[in-house]
Coordinates of C-alpha atoms and ligand atoms in Angstrom, one line a residue:
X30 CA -21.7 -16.8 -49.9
X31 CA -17.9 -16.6 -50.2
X32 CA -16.7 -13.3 -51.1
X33 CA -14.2 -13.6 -54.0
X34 CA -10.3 -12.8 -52.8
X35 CA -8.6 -9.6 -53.2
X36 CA -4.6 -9.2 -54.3
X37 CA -2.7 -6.5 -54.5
X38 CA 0.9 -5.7 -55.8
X39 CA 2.6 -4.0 -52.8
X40 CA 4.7 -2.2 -55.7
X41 CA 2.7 -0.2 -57.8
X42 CA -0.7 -0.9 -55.7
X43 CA -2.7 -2.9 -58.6
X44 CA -5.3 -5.2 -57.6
X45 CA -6.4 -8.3 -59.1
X46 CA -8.7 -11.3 -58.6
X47 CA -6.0 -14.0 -58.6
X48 CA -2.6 -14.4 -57.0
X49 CA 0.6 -14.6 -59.7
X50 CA 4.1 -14.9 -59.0
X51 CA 4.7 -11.3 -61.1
X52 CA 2.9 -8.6 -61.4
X53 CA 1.3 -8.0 -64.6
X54 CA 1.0 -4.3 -64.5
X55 CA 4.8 -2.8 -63.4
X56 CA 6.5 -6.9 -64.1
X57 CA 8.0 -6.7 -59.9
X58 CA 8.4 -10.4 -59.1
X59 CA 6.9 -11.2 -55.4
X60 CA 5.0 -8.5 -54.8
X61 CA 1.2 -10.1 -55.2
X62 CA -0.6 -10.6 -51.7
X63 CA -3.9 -11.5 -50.7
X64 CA -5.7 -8.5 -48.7
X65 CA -7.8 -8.4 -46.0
X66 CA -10.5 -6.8 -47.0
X67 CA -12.5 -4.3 -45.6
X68 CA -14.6 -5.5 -42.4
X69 CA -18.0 -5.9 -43.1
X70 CA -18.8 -5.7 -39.4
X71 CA -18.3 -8.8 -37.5
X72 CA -17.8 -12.5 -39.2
X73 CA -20.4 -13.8 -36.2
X74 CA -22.9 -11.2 -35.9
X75 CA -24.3 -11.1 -32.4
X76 CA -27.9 -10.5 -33.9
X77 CA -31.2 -12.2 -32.0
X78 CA -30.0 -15.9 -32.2
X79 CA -27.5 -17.6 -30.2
X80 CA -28.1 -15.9 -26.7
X81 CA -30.3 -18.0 -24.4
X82 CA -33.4 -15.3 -23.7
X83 CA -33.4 -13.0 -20.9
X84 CA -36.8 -13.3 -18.3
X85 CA -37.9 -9.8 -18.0
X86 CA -40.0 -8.9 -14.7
X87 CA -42.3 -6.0 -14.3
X88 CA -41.9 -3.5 -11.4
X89 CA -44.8 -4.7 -9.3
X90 CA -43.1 -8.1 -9.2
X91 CA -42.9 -9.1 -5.7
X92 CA -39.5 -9.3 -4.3
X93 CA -38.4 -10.5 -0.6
X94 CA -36.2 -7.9 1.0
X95 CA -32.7 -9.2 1.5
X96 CA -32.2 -11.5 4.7
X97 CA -30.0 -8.7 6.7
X98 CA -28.0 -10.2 9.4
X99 CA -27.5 -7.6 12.4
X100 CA -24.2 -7.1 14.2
X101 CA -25.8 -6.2 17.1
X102 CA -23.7 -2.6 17.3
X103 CA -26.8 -0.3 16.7
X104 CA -25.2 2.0 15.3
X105 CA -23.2 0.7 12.5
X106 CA -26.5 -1.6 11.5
X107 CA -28.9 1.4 11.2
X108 CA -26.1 2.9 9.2
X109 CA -25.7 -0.1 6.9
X110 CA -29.7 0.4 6.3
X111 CA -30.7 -2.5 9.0
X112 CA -27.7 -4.7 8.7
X113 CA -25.7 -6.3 6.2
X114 CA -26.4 -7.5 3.2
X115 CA -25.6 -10.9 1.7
X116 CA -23.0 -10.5 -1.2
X117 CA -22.6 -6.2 -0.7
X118 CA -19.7 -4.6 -1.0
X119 CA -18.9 -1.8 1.6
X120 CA -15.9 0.5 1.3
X121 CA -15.3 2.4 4.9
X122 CA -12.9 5.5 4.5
X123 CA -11.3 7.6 6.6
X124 CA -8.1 9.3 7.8
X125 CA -5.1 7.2 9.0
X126 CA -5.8 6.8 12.8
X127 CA -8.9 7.6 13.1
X128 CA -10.6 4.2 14.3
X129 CA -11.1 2.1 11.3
X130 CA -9.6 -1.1 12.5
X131 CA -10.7 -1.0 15.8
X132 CA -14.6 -0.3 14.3
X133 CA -13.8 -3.4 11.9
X134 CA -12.6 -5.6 14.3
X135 CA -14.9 -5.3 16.7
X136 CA -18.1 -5.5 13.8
X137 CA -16.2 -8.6 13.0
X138 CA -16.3 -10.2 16.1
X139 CA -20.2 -9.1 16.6
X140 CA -20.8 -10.5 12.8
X141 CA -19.1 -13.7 13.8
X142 CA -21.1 -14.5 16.9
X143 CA -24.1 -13.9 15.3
X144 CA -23.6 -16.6 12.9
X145 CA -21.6 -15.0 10.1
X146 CA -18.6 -16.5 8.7
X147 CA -16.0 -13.9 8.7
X148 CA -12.2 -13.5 8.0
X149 CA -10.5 -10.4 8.6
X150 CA -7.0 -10.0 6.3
X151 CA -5.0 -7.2 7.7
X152 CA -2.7 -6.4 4.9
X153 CA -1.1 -3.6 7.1
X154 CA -0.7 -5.5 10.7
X155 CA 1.1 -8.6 11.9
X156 CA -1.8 -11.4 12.8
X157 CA -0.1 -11.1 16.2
X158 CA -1.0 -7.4 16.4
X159 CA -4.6 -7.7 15.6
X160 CA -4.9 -10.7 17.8
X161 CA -3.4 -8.4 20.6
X162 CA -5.8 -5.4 20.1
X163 CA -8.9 -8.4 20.1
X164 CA -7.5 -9.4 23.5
X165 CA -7.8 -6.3 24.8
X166 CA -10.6 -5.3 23.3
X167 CA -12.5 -8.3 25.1
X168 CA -13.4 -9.9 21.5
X169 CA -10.9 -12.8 21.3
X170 CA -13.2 -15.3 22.0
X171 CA -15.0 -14.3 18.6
X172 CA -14.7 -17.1 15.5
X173 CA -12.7 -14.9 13.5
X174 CA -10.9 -16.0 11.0
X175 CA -7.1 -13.7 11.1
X176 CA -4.5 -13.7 7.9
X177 CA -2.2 -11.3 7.8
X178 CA -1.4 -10.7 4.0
X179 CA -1.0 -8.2 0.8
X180 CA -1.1 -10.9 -2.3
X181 CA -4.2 -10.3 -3.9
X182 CA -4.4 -13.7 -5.6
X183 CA -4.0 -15.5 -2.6
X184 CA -6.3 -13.8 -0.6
X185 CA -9.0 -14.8 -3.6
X186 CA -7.9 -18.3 -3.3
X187 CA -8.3 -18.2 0.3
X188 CA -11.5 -16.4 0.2
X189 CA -12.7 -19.4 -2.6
X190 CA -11.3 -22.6 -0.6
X191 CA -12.7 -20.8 2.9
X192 CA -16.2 -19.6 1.9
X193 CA -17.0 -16.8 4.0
X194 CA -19.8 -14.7 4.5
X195 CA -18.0 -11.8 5.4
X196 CA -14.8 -11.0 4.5
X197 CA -13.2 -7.6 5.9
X198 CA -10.0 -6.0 3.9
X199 CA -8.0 -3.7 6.0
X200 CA -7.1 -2.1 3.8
X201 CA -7.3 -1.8 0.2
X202 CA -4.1 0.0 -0.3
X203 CA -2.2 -2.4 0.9
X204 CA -3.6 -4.7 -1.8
X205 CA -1.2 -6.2 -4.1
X206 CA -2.4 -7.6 -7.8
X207 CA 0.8 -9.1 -9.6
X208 CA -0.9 -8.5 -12.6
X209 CA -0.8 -5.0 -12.5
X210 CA 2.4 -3.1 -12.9
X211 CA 2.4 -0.4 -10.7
X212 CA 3.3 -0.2 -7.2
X213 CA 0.6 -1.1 -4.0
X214 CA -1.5 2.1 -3.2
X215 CA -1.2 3.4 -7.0
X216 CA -4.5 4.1 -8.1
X217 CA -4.3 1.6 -10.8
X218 CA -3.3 -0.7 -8.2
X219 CA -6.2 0.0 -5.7
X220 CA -8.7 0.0 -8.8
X221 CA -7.7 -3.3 -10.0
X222 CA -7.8 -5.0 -6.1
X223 CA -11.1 -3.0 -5.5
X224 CA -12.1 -4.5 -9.1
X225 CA -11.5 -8.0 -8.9
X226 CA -12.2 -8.1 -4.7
X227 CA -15.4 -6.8 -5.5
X228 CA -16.6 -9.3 -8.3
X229 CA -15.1 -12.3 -7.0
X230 CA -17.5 -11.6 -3.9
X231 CA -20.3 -10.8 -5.4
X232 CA -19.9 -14.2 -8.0
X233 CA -19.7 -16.3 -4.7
X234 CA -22.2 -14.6 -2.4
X235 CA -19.5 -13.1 0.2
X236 CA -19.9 -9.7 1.6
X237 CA -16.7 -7.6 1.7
X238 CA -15.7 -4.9 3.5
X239 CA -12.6 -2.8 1.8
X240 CA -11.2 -0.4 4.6
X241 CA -9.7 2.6 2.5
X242 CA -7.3 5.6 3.9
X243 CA -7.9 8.9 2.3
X244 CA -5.8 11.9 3.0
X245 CA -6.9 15.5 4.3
X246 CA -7.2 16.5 0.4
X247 CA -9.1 13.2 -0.7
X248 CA -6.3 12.3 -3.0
X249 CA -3.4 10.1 -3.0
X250 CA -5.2 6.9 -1.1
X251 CA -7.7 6.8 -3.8
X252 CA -10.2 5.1 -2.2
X253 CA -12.6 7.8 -4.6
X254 CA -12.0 5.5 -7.4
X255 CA -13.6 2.5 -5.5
X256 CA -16.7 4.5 -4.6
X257 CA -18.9 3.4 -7.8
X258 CA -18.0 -0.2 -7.5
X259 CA -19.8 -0.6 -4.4
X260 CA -23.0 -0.6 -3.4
X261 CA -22.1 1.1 -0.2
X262 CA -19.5 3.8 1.1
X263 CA -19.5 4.5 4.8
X264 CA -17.0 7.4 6.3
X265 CA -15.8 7.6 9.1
X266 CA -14.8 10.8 10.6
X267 CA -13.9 12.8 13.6
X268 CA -11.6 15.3 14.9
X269 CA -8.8 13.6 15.9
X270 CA -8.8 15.4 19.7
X271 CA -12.0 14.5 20.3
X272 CA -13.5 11.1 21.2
X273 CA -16.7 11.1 19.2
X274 CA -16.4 9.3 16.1
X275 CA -18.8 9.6 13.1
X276 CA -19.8 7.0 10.3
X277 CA -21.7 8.3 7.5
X278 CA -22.8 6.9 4.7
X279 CA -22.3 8.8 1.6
X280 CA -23.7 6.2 -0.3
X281 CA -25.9 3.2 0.1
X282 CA -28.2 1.0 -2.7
X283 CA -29.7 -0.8 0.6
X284 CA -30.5 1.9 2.5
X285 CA -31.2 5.9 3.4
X286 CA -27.7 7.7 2.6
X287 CA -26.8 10.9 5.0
X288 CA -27.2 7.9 8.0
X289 CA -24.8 8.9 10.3
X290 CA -23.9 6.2 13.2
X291 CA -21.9 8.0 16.4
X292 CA -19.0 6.3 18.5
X293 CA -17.4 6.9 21.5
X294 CA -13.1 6.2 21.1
X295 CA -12.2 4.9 25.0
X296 CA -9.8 2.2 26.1
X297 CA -12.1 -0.6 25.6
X298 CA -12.2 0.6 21.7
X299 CA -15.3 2.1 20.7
X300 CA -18.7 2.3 22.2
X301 CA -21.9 3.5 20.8
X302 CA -23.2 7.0 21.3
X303 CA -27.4 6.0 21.1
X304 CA -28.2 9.4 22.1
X305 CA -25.9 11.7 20.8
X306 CA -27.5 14.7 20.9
X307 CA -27.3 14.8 24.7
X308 CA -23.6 13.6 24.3
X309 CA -23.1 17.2 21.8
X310 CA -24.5 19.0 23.9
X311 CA -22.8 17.2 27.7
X312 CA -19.9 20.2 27.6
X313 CA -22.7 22.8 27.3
X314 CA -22.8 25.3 30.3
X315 CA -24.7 28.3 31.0
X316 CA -26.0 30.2 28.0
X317 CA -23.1 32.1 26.9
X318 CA -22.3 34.9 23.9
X319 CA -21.4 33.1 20.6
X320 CA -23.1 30.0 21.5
X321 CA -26.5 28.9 19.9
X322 CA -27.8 25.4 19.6
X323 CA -28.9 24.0 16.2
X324 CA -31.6 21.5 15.5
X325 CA -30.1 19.5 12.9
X326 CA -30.8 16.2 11.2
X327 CA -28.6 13.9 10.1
X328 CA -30.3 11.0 7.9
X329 CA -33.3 9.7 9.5
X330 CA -32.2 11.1 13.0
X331 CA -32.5 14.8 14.9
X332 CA -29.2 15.5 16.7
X333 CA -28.7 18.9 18.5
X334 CA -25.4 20.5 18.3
X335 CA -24.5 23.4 20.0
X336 CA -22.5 26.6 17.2
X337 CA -20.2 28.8 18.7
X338 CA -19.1 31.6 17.5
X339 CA -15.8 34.6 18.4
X340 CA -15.7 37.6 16.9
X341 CA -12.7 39.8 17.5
X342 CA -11.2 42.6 16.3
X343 CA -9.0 41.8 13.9
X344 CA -4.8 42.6 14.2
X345 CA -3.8 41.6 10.9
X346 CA -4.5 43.7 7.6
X347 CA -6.3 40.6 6.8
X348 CA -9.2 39.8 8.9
X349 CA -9.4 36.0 9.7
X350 CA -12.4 33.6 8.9
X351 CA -11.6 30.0 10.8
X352 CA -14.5 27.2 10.6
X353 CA -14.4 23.7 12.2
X354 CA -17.1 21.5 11.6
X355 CA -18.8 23.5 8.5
X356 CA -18.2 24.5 5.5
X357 CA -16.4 27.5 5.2
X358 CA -17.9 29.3 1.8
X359 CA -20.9 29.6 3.6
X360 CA -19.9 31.2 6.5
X361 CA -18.6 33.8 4.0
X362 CA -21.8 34.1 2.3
X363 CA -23.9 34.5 5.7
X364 CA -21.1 37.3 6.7
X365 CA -22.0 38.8 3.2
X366 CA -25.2 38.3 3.8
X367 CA -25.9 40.0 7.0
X368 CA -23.3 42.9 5.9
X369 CA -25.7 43.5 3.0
X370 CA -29.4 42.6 4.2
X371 CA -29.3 44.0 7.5
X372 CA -26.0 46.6 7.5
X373 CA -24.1 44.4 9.9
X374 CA -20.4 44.7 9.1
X375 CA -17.6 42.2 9.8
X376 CA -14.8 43.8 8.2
X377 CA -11.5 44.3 10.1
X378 CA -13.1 41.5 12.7
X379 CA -11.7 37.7 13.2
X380 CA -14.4 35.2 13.2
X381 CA -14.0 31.9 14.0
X382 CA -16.8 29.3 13.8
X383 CA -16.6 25.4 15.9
X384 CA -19.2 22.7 16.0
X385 CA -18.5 21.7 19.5
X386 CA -17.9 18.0 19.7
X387 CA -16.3 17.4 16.4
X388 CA -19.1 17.0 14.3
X389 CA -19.3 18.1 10.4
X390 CA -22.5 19.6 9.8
X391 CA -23.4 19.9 6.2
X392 CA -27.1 21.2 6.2
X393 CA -28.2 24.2 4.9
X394 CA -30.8 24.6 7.8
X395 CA -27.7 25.5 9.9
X396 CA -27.4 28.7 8.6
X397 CA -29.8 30.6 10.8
X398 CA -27.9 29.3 13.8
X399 CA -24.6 30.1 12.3
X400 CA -26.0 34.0 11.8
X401 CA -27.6 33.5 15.6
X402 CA -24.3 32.4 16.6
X403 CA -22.0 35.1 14.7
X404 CA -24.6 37.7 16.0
X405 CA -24.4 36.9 19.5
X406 CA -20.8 37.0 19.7
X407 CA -20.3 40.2 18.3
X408 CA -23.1 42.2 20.0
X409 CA -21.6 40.1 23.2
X410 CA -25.3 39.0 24.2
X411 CA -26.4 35.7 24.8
X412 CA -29.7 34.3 23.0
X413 CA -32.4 33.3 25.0
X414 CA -31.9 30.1 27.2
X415 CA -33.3 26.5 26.7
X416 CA -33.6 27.8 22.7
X417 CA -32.6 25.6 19.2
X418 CA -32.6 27.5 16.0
X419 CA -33.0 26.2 12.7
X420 CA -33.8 27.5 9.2
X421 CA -32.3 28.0 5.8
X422 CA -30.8 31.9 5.0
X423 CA -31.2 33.1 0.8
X424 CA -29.1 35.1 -0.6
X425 CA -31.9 37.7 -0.4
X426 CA -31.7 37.5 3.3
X427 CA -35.1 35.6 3.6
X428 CA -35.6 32.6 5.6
X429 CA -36.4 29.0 4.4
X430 CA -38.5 26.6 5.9
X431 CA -36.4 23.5 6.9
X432 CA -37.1 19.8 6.3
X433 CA -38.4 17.5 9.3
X434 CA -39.2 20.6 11.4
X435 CA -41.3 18.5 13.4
X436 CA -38.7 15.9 14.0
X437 CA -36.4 18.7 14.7
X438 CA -38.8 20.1 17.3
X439 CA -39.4 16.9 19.2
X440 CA -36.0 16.0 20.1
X441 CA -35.1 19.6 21.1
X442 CA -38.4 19.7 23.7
X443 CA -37.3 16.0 24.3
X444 CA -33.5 17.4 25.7
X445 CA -35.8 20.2 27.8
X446 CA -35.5 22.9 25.3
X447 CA -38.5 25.1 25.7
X448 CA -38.4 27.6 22.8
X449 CA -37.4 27.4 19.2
X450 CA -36.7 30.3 16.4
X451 CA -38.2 28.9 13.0
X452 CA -38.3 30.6 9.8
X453 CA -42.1 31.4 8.9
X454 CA -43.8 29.0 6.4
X455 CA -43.0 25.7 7.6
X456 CA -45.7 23.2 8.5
X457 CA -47.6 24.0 11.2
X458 CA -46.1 21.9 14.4
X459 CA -48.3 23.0 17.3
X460 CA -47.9 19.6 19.0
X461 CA -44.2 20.4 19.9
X462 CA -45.0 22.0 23.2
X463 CA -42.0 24.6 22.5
X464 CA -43.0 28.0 22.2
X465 CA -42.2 28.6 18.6
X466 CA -41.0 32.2 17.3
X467 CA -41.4 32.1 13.5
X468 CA -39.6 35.0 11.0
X469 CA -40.0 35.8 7.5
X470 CA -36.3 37.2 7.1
X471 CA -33.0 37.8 8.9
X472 CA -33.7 41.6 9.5
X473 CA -36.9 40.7 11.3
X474 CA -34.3 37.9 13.0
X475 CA -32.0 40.5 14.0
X476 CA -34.4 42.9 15.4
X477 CA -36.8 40.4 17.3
X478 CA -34.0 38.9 18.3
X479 CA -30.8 41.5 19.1
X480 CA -33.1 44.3 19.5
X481 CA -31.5 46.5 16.2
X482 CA -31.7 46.4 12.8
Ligands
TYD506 P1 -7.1 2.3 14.4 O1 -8.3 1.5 14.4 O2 -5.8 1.6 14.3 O3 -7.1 3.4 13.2 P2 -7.1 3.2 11.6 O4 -7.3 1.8 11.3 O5 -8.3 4.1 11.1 O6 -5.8 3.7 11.1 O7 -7.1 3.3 15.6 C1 -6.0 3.9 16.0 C2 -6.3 4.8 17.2 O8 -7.4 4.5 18.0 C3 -5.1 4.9 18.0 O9 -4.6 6.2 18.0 C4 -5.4 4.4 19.3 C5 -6.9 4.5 19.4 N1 -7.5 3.4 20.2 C6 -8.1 3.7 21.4 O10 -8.1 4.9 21.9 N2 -8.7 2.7 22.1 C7 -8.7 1.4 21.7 O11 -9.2 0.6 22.4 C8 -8.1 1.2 20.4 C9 -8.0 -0.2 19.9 C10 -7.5 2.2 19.7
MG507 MG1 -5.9 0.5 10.4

């Protein structure tokens, strides 16, 4: 039905049914016009009728797992869940220099050869360049496909006339949309490329890899605003000094997150690390004060890393508390801890905590061997030899029982470790062949252990 029109006089505000050239009311000539009227919600309601209907599924429908296509490189497939997927998008961050195009370009090469259509766009290296570091890197007999480029909209229409399975962005702040008005590396800028990069690929079925630099506070770079539109975000990290290099992923809708794939950095680019605990621990000499090996896990794999600790007096009115490779709120609360629970003071004393081998560890199971570690170096006694610790530290100074104990216990007796210190309570792992010391709380740790209390 037609709702009847509505006037009004814009002078004195009457309403009326009909348009006139004068107002009846205050006699203003040309003042009458129709109104809108109030919305009563939308002209075409949306309501149950023109949509085509949805099938729904149940949840024990039946679903083949996605065809993964390996690269070969161990370690980046396991990290990718067991290779990539068709049509995922993958954002790989890290810090300026730290190895991303060289991982990229050499995953692209191994994608390639196994099968995978791939074009690498560089948006921050001359094709030359690239082509160079392929040459040297023994990979420039790969079908890669190079561009060197920053427009956005031509890189889609590239990507739409080419048809690639696997298309690698290095990097994403480079990435210029001329339909955004902000300059390349802006956030909105690396939003809207992330954006549109992301559903264009998944609309045709490409996989895409956006490379992403973020700084030493996370900011700037941006590459944090990408993380929720794709399904995967992979970082890759290391101390710059060091040759290891560590890709994590932080985030992963195909596969276990916490993964953690490790490189080697050499001339030849980077090689895989398939044992790294024994790498961690290659430096390792005799069993020295300060030093303590954990038994970590990192995803779905036990890696041993070897803590070491310095405690010296302190010259400055403020005593110093330096961590690499941990996080450095809880060292303070372990210091705290074993000030309060067991009356060991570190006040007046520099402490300074490394994870040799440029590792970040992140678990809380570290904590014993941090307290082992910190410990040893200040009473200046070395723990017992051929020994991993492991186990969680409250705030009450008890000890928690760890996850995957046992797979924590098979790859220390698997490196020749004979003994292990456990907190008491954790499934019972007599298989291990270790000789197991179990404790209920850090005192008990500290006397069994240091001999005092
Ligand atoms: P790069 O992949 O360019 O880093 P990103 O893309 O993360 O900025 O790597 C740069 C560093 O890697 C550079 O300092 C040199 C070193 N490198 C090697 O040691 N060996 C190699 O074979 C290559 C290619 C690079
Ligand atoms: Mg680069």
């Amino acid at each position: 039905m037609a709702k009847s029109p509505s006037f009004s006089c814009s002078a004195c505000g009457n309403t009326t049914t009909k348009w006139a050239g004068r107002c009846e009311t205050c006699g203003e000539w040309n003042t009458i016009s129709e109104d809108a009227g109030i919305s009563k919600g939308p002209a075409k309601s949306l309501g149950g009728k023109r949509g085509s209907q949805v099938v729904l599924t149940d949840l024990s429908t039946q679903e083949a797992p996605p065809p993964r296509t390996q690269s070969g490189i161990t370690e980046l497939d396991r990290v990718l869940g067991g290779g990539l997927v068709p049509a995922s998008a993958i954002l790989v961050g890290g810090d300026p220099g730290i190895g991303k195009s060289t991982l990229l370009l050499q995953a692209a090469a191994q994608f390639a050869r196994s099968g995978l259509k791939t074009i690498y766009v560089s948006g921050e290296e001359a094709s030359a360049q690239v082509r160079m570091r392929a040459q040297r890197l023994g990979l420039a007999d790969a079908p890669v496909k190079l561009a060197a480029e920053t427009n956005l909209r031509d890189i889609l229409t590239t990507l739409e006339a080419e048809k690639p399975q696997l298309a690698i962005i290095d990097s994403i702040q480079t990435m210029w949309a001329d339909n955004v008005d902000s300059a390349p590396g802006s956030v909105s800028q690396v939003r809207a490329a992330a954006h549109e990069l992301t559903t264009f690929a998944k609309r045709k079925g490409i996989s895409v890899v956006l490379v992403g630099h973020v700084t030493k506070e996370g900011q700037i770079a941006g590459p944090r605003v990408v993380e929720h539109m794709v399904d995967t975000v992979l970082y890759f990290e290391g101390e710059r000094g060091h040759q290891f290099r560590i890709l994590r992923a932080v985030k992963n809708r195909f596969g276990p997150a916490d993964e953690i794939g490790v490189f080697e950095m050499t001339g030849q680019g980077l090689s895989e690390v398939l044992n790294p605990s024994a790498l961690f621990l290659s430096e390792r000499g005799t069993p020295s004060p300060g030093s303590v090996v954990f038994a970590g896990v990192e995803g779905t794999r036990p890696v041993l890393v070897e803590f070491q600790a310095l405690v010296s007096p302190s010259p400055h009115s403020q005593a110093r508390r330096t961590v690499v490779g941990w996080d450095g709120g809880r060292l303070a609360m372990i210091l705290a801890v074993l000030e309060a629970r067991c009356g060991i003071p570190f006040a007046g004393l520099d402490v300074y905590l490394n994870v040799a081998g440029g590792l970040k560890v992140s678990e809380p199971a570290a904590d014993l061997a941090v307290a082992a570690a910190l410990l040893s170096a200040r009473e200046d006694a070395a723990l017992p030899a051929e020994t991993v610790v492991f186990g969680e530290i409250s705030l009450s100074g008890a000890l928690r029982p760890a996850t995957q104990t046992e797979n924590r216990l098979k790859e220390a007796q698997k490196l020749g470790f004979t003994a292990a210190i456990t907190p008491r309570g954790g499934k019972s792992v007599e298989a291990s062949g270790l000789s197991l010391t179990t404790m209920g709380d850090l005192t008990g740790f500290v006397g069994e252990i240091f001999g005092a209390g």
